[in-house]
XYZ file of C-alpha atoms in Angstrom:
595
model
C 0.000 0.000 0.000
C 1.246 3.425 -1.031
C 2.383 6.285 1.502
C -0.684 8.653 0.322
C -2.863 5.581 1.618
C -1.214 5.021 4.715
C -1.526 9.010 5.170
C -5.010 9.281 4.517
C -5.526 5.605 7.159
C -3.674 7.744 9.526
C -6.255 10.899 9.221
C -3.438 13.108 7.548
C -5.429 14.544 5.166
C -4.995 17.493 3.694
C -8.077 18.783 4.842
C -6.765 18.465 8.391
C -4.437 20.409 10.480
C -1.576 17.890 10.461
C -1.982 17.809 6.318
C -1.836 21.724 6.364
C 1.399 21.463 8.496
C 3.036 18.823 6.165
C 2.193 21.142 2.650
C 3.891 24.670 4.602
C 7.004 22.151 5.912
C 7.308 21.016 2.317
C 6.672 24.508 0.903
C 9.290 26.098 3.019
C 11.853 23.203 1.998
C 10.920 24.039 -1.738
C 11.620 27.423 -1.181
C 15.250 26.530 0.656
C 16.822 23.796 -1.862
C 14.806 24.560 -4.871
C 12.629 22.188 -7.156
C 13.525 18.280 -5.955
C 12.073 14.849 -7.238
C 9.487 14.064 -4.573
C 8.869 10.695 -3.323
C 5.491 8.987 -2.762
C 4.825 10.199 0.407
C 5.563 13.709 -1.094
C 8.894 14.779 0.909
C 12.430 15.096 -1.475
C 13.468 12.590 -2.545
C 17.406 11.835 -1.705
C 16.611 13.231 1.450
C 17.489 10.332 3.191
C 14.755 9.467 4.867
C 16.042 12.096 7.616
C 13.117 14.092 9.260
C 12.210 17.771 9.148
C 13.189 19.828 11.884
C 10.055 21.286 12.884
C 8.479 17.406 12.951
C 11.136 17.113 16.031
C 9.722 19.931 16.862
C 13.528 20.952 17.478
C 15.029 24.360 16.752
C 17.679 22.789 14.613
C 18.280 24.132 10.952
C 18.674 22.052 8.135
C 22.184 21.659 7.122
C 23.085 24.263 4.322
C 24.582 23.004 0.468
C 28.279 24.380 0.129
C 27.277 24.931 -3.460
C 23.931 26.605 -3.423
C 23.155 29.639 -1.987
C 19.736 29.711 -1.432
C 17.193 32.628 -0.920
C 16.924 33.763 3.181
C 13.918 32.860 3.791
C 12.375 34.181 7.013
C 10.547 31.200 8.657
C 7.638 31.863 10.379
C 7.017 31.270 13.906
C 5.222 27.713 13.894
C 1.027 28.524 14.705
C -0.771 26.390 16.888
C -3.273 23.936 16.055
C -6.066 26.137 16.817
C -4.926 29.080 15.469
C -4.422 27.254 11.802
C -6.853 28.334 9.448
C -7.083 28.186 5.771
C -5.262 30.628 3.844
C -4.687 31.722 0.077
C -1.084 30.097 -1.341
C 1.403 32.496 -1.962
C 2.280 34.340 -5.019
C 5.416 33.656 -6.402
C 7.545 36.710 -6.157
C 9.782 37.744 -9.588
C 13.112 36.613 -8.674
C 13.586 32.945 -9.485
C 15.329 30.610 -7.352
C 18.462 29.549 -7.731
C 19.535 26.440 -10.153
C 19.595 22.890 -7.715
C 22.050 20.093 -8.632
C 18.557 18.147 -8.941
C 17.586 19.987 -11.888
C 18.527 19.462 -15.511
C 20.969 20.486 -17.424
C 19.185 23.912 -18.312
C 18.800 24.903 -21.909
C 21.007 27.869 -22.975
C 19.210 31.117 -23.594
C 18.758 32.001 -27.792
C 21.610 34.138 -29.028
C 20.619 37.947 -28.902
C 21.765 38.908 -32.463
C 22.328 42.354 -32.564
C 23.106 44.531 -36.154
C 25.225 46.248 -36.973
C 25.075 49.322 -38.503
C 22.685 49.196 -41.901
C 24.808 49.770 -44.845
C 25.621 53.823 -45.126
C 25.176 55.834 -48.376
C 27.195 54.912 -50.911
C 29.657 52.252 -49.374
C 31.714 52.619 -52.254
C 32.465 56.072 -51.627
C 34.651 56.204 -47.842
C 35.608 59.986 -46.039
C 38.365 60.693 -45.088
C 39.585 59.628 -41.590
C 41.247 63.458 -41.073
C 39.777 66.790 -40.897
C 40.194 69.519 -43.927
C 43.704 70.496 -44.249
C 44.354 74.128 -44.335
C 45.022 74.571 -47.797
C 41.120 72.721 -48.296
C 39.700 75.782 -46.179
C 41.812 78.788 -48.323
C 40.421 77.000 -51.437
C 36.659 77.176 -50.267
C 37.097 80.899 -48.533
C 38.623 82.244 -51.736
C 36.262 80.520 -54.198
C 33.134 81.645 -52.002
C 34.253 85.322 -51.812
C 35.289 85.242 -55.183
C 31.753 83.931 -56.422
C 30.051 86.275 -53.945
C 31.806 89.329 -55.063
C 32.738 88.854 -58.917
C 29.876 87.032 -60.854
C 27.411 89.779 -61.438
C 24.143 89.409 -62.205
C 24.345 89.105 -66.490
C 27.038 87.797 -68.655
C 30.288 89.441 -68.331
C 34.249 89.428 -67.613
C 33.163 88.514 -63.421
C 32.228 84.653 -63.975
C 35.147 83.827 -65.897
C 37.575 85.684 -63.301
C 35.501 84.082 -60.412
C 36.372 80.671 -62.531
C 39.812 81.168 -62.199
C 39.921 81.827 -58.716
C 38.032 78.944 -57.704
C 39.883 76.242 -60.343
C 43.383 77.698 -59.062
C 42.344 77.083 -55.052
C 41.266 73.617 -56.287
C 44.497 73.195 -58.026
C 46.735 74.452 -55.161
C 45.236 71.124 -53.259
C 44.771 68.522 -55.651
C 48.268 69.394 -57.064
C 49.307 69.275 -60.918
C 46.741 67.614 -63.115
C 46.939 64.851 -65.812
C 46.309 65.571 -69.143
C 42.590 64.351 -69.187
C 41.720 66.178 -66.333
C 43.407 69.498 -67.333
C 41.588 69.371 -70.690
C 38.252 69.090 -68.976
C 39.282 71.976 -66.824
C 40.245 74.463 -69.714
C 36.864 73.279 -71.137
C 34.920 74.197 -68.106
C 36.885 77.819 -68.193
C 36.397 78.344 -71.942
C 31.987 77.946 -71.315
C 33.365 80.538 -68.761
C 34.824 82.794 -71.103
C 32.014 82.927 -73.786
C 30.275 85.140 -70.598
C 32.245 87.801 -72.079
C 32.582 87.323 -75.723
C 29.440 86.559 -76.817
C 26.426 88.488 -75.717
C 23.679 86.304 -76.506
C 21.699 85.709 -73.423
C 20.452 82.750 -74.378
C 24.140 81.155 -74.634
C 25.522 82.346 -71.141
C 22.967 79.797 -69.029
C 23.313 77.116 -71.106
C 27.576 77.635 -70.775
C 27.298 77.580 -67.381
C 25.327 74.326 -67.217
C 27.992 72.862 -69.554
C 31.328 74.404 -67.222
C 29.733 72.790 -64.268
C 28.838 69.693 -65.890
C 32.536 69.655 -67.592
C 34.231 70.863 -64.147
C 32.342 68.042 -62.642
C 33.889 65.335 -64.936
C 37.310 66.902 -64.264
C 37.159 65.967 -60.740
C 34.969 62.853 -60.516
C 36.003 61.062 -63.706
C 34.295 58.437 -65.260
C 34.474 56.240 -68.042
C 31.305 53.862 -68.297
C 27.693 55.561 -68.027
C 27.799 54.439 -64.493
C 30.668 56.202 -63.839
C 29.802 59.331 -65.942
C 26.813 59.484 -63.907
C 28.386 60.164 -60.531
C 31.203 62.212 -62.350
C 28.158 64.549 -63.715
C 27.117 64.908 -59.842
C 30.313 63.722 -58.021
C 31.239 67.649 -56.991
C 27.727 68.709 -55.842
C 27.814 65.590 -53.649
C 31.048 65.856 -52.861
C 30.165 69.506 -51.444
C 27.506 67.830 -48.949
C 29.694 65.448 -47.294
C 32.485 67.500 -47.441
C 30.479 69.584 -44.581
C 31.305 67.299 -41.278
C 35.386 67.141 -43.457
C 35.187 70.629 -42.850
C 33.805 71.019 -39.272
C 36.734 67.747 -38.497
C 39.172 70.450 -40.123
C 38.070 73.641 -38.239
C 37.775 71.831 -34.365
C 41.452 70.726 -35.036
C 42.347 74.241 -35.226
C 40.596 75.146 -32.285
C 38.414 78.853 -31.738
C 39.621 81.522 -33.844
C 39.791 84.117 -31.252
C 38.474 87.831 -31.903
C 41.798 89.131 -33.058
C 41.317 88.571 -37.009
C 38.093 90.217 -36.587
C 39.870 93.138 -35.158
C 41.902 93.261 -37.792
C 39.870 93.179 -40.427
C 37.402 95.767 -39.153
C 40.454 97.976 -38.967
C 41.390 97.789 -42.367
C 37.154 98.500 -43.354
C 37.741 101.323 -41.146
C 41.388 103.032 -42.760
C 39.694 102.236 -46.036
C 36.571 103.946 -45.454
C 38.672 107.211 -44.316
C 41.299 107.138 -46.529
C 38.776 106.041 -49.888
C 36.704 109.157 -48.964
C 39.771 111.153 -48.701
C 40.831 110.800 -52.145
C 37.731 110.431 -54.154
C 36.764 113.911 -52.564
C 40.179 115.494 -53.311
C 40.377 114.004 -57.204
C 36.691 113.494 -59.583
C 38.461 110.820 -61.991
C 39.798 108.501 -58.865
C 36.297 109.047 -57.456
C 34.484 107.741 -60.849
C 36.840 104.725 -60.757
C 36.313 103.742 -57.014
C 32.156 104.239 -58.107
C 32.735 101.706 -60.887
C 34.408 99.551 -58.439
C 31.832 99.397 -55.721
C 28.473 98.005 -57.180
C 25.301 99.073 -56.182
C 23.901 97.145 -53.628
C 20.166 96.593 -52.319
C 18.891 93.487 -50.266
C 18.373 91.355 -53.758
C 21.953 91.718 -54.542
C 22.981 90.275 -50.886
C 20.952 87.507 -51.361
C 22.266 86.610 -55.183
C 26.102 86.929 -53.811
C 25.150 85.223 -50.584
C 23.603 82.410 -53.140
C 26.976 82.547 -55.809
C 28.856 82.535 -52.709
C 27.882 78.986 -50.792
C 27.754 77.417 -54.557
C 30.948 78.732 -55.476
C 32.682 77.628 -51.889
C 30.714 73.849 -51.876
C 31.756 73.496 -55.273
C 35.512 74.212 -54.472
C 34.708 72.115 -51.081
C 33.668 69.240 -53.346
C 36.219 69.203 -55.673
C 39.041 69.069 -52.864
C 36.650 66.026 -51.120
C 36.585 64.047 -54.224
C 40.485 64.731 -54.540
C 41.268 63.168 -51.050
C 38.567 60.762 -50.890
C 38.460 59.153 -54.401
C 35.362 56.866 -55.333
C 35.745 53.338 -55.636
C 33.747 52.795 -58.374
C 34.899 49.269 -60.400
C 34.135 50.775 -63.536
C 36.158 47.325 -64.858
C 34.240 44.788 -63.467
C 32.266 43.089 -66.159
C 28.617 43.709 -66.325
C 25.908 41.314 -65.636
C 25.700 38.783 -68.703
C 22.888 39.614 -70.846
C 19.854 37.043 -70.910
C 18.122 38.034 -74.650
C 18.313 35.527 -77.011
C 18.488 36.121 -80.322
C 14.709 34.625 -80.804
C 13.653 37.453 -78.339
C 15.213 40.442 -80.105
C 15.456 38.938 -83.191
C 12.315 40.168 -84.671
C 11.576 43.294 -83.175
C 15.314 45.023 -84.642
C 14.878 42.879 -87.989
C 10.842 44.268 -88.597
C 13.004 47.831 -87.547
C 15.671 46.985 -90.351
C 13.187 46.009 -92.619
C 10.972 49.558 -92.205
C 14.024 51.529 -92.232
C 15.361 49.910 -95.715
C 12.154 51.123 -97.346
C 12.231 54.568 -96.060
C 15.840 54.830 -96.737
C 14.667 53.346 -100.314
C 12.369 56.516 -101.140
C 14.616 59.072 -99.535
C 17.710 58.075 -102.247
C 14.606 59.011 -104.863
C 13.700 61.878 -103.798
C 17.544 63.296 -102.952
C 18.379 62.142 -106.724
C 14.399 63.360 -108.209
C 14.924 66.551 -106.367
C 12.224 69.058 -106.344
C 10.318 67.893 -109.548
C 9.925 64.712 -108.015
C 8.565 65.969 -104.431
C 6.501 68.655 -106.125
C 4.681 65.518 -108.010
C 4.606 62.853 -105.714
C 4.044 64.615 -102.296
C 1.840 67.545 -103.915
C 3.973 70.590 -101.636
C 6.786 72.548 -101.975
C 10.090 71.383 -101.549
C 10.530 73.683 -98.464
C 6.745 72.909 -97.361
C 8.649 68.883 -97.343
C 11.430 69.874 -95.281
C 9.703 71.134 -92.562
C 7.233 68.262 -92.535
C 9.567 65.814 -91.767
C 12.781 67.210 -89.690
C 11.784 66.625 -86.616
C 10.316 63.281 -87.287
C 13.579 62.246 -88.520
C 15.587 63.835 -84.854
C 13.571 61.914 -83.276
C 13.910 58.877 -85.208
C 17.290 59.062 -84.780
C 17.598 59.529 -81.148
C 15.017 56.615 -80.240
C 17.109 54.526 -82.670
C 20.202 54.964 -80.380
C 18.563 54.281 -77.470
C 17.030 50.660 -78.900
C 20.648 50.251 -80.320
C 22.385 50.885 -76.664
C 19.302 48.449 -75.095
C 19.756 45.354 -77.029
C 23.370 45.998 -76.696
C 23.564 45.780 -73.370
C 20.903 43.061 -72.157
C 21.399 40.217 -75.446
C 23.455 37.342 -74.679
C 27.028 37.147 -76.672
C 28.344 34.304 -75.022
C 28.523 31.862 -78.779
C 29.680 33.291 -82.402
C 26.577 32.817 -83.605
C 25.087 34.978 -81.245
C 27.682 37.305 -81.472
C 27.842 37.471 -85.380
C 23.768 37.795 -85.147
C 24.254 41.017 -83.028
C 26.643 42.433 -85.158
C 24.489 41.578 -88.152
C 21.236 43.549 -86.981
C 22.608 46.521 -85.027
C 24.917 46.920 -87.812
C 22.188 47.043 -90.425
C 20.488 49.302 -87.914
C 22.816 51.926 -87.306
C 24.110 52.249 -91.014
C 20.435 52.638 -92.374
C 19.777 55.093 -89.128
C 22.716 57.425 -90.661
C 21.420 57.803 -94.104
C 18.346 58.723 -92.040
C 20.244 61.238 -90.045
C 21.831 62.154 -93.706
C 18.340 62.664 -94.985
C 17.112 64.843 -92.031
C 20.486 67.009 -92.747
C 19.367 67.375 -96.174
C 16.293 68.737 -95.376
C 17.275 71.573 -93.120
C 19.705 72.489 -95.758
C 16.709 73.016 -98.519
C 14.535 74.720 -95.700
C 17.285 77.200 -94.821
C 17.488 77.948 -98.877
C 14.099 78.662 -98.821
C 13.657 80.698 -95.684
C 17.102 81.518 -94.551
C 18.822 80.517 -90.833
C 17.765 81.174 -86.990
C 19.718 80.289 -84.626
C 17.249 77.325 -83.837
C 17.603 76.138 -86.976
C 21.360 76.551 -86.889
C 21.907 74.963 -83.344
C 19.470 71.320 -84.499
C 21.692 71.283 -87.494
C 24.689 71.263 -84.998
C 22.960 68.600 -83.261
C 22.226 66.079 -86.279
C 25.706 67.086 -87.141
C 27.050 65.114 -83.657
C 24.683 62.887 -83.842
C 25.710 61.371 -87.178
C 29.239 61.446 -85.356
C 27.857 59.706 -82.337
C 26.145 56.971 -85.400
C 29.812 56.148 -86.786
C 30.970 55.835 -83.240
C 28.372 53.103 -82.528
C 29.044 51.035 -85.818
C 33.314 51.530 -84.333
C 32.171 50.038 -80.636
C 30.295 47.060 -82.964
C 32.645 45.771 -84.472
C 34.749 44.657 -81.340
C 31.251 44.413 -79.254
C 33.008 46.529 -76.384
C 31.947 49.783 -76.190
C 33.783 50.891 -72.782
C 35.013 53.851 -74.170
C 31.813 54.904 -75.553
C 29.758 56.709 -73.095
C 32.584 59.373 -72.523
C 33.482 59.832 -76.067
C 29.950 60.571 -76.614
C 29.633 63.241 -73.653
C 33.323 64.607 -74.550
C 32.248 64.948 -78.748
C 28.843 66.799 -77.300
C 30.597 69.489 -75.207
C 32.842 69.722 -77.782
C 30.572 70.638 -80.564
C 28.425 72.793 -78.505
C 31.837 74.701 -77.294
C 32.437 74.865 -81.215
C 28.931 76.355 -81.647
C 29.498 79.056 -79.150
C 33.120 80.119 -80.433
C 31.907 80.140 -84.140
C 29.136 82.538 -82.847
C 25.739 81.979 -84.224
C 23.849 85.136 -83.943
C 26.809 86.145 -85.925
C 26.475 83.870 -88.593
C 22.693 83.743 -88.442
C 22.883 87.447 -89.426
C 25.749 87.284 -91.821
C 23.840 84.890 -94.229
C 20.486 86.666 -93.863
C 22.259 89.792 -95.158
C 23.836 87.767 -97.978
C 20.610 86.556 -98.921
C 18.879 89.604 -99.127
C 21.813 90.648 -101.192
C 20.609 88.603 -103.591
C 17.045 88.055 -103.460
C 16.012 90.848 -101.623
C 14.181 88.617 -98.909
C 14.829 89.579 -95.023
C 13.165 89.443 -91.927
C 14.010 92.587 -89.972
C 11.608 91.933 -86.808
C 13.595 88.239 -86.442
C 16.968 89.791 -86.897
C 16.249 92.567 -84.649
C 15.614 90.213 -81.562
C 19.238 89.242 -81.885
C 21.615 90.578 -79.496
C 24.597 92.132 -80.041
C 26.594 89.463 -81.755
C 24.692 89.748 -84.397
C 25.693 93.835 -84.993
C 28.713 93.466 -87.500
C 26.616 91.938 -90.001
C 23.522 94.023 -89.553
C 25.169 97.400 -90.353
C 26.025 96.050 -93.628
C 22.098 96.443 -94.447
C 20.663 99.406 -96.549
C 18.193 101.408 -94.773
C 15.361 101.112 -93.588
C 16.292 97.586 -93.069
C 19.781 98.729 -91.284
C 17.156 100.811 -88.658
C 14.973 98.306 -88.669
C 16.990 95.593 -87.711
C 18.870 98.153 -85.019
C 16.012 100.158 -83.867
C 16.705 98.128 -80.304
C 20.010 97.471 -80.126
C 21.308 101.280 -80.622
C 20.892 102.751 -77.391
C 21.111 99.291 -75.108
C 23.319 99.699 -72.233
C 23.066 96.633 -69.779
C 26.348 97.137 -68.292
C 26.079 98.451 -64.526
C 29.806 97.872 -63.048
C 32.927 96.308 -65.053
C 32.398 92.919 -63.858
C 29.403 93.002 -66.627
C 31.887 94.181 -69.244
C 31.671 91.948 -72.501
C 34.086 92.094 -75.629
C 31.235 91.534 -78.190
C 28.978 94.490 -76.833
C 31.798 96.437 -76.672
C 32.841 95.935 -80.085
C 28.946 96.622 -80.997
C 28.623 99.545 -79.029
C 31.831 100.925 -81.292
C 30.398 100.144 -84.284
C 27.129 101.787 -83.825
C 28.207 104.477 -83.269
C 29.319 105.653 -86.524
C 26.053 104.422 -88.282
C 23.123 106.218 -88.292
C 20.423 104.516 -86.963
C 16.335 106.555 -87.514
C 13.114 106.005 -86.385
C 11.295 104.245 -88.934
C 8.273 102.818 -90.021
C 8.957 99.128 -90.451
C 7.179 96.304 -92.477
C 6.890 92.616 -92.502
C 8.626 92.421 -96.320
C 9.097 89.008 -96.452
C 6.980 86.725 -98.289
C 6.051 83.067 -97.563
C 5.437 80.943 -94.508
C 8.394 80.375 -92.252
């Protein structure tokens, strides 16, 4: 018979006051030596059959384990029989006790994984571990005061010399250049320079776009499109992390103290004194020092405070991508491309196939000329032209893009696939050239019938390079490696535009106008008269009224407020108007036919 029986035969049941006793002893053991086996009669097991202490009803304590240190427990006083009662069990308090030998071998805890940092922008791309050397600072300061204070508000002289100030700071860091990078340097200064020879408007913001994009390139480099990319933006990024460079660079130095301050409000101060001095006691030293000194008002803070910060994070940027190079693998070789022939197969041969026919009816109408458009199109020859120009600029451009796709993502692992490419982009981008051919054409014939504009000029220019860019492709086809591609295409385009600017369109516009009317007495005055000065050698060459006509604005313009606005070509204007007489006339839309 079990122990529970022979417990319950004895009237120890758990009802009674001897069971409540037992379940408090064994509680308060629990609590001492931690979770043990029990046997049947409920007490530890291992225990050795030993009895409790308080059965004895002895004061002695149970003998301690050398390797456990249990929780003190504070026993309480043992009630009497008739002062037990039933009460609710205990609540476990929050600290666990202590592991017992009797236990198991516990399970280990899961690993806490903790991250790491997440990946920072552009891993590829590391700071440097050092602040901003000195020489860093002196090239931001002068390239920020020198944007601030010399790039006026139009074209002129200013940008260029604010140019120099801020390519020579950048050179005094980054040291001598290499040849490729010094060429895309003078490029950058000679967009500059066209702020003051040419006085078109409409040239100076594009020049500037094209001197940042070309100082850009200097610095950041690039060969592959991926590359080019970050070149085009490498300084303006460069100039935002450069910031905490900077701030590394000017806590190494510690405060500046107020004693350059000092100084330089002295110098303000003998300046002030000694300037007023002199331009009182001489009128000519006082006009110069009044040229010198531009009129300021609270927009012209803000537009040198503006020239100023781009000027200095540009500089800033420059010297950043100098000491912390990109490491851009600009070598590795590109993901293998996954079209198969059967998947671009059709779409560029039904494109070959389209483009054979339309090259087919262009060679009859270049060879049929005018007699042969007059009867099978029913227009004019220059009514043709127009039609179709831009169609054919676009045709072209979509063409290269389709041409640069397939290139990239069709497979070229066998010959045949290989020969198959060559084959169909090939075809492509020959019959895409007689196309560009054919678009030149036409633009040739519309010009003979209406005469230039500089629009018309500056698309020209641009089919021009783009049949350049065509021969380039069918070069980087033959060898199926077209590495150097992407930057010959962006060098060959700032090129030609910087060949544009230097042959001077306005000029030229105007100087075949006025050959044309010359000889067919055809001119549009109210066009020619929206030209700037650029455009002023030619026009004085014109009889009146069309001389006054095509001056009427352009005789008494003065947009030049201090010298940093000075310009060579509206100086040269402003010389040669004045020894041609220029009246107020009547003028009249003379020429005839739809332009």
């Amino acid at each position: 018979m079990t122990d529970s029986t022979d417990s319950t035969s004895s009237g120890d049941s758990p009802e009674s006051p001897q069971g409540q006793a037992a379940a408090r002893r064994r509680y308060r053991n629990f609590r001492k030596v931690g979770h043990r086996p029990t046997s049947g009669g409920g007490e530890p097991a291992g225990a050795g059959g030993s009895p409790d202490p308080e059965e004895k009803g002895s004061d002695e304590k149970p003998v301690e384990i050398a390797e456990e240190k249990p929780v003190e427990v504070k026993e309480e006083p043992k009630p009497t029989e008739a002062a037990q009662a039933p009460r609710p069990a205990q609540v476990a308090t929050a600290t666990l006790p202590p592991p017992s030998p009797w236990q198991g071998v516990p399970h280990p805890a899961p690993a806490v994984v903790v991250t790491g940092a997440g990946v920072p922008f552009m891993p590829w791309w590391t700071p440097p571990k050092t602040g901003a050397p000195a020489r860093v600072l002196i090239a931001g300061l002068v390239a920020g005061l020198a944007g601030a204070f010399l790039a006026p508000p139009n074209n002129g002289i200013g940008w260029f010399l604010a140019g120099l100030f801020g390519v020579g700071g950048v050179l005094v860091y980054a040291g001598k250049p290499s040849v490729e990078r010094a060429l895309w340097l003078v490029g950058a200064l000679a967009f500059l320079a066209m702020g003051f020879l040419r006085a078109a408007e409409w040239v100076f913001p594009l020049c500037v776009l094209a001197s940042m994009l070309c100082g850009s390139i200097a610095m950041g480099g690039g060969r592959t499109v991926r590359g080019l990319v970050f070149g085009a933006v490498g300084v303006g990024l460069g100039g935002l992390r450069s910031i905490p460079w900077v701030a590394r660079g000017l806590s190494r130095r510690g405060p500046i103290g107020i004693r350059p301050f000092v100084s330089v409000g002295v110098a303000v101060v003998l300046l002030v004194v000694f300037g007023s001095l002199l331009a009182g006691a001489d009128k000519g030293f006082n006009d110069f020092l009044e040229s010198l000194v531009p009129d300021l008002e609270i927009g012209s803070f803000v537009r040198m405070g503006f020239f100023g910060v781009v000027a200095a994070a540009g500089a800033l940027g420059a010297c950043y991508l100098v000491a912390a190079p990109p490491s851009i693998n600009e070598d590795a070789e590109g993901t293998p491309g996954t079209l198969r022939l059967k998947d671009y197969g059709l779409p560029v041969g039904v494109l070959v196939v389209l483009f054979t026919g339309f090259v087919g009816t262009q060679l009859a109408v270049l060879f049929g000329g005018e007699a042969y458009v007059m009867k099978t199109a029913g227009v004019t020859f220059a009514e043709y032209a127009r039609s179709g120009f831009w169609q054919l600029l676009w045709v072209a451009i979509l063409t290269l893009g389709v041409i640069a796709g397939v290139a990239r993502f069709a497979a070229k692992k066998t010959a045949r696939e290989q020969l198959w490419l060559r084959i169909l982009l090939g075809s492509l981008a020959v019959l895409t050239l007689v196309i560009v051919a054919s678009a030149l054409s036409r633009m040739w014939f519309y010009q003979q019938a209406y005469g230039w504009t500089v629009l018309r000029l500056l698309v020209l220019s641009c089919e021009v390079w783009l049949a350049v860019v065509y021969l380039m492709v069918i070069a980087s086809g033959i060898s199926l490696r077209a590495n150097w591609l992407p930057k010959a295409i962006v060098g060959t385009g700032a090129a030609f535009f910087l060949a544009v600017v230097v042959l001077n369109p306005e000029r030229m516009v105007a100087d075949y106008n006025v050959s044309r009317f010359e000889a067919t007495k055809k001119i549009d005055t109210t066009y020619l008269s929206r030209l700037s000065e650029d455009a002023v050698p030619a026009l004085v060459r014109l009889p009146e009224p069309e001389r006054s006509c095509a001056l009427r604005w352009l005789k008494n313009r003065d947009v030049e407020q201090d010298w940093r606005e000075w310009n060579l070509a509206r100086h040269n204007a402003k010389k040669s108007l004045e020894s041609v007489a220029v009246t107020e006339v009547t003028c009249e839309y003379t020429y005839s036919g739809e332009r």
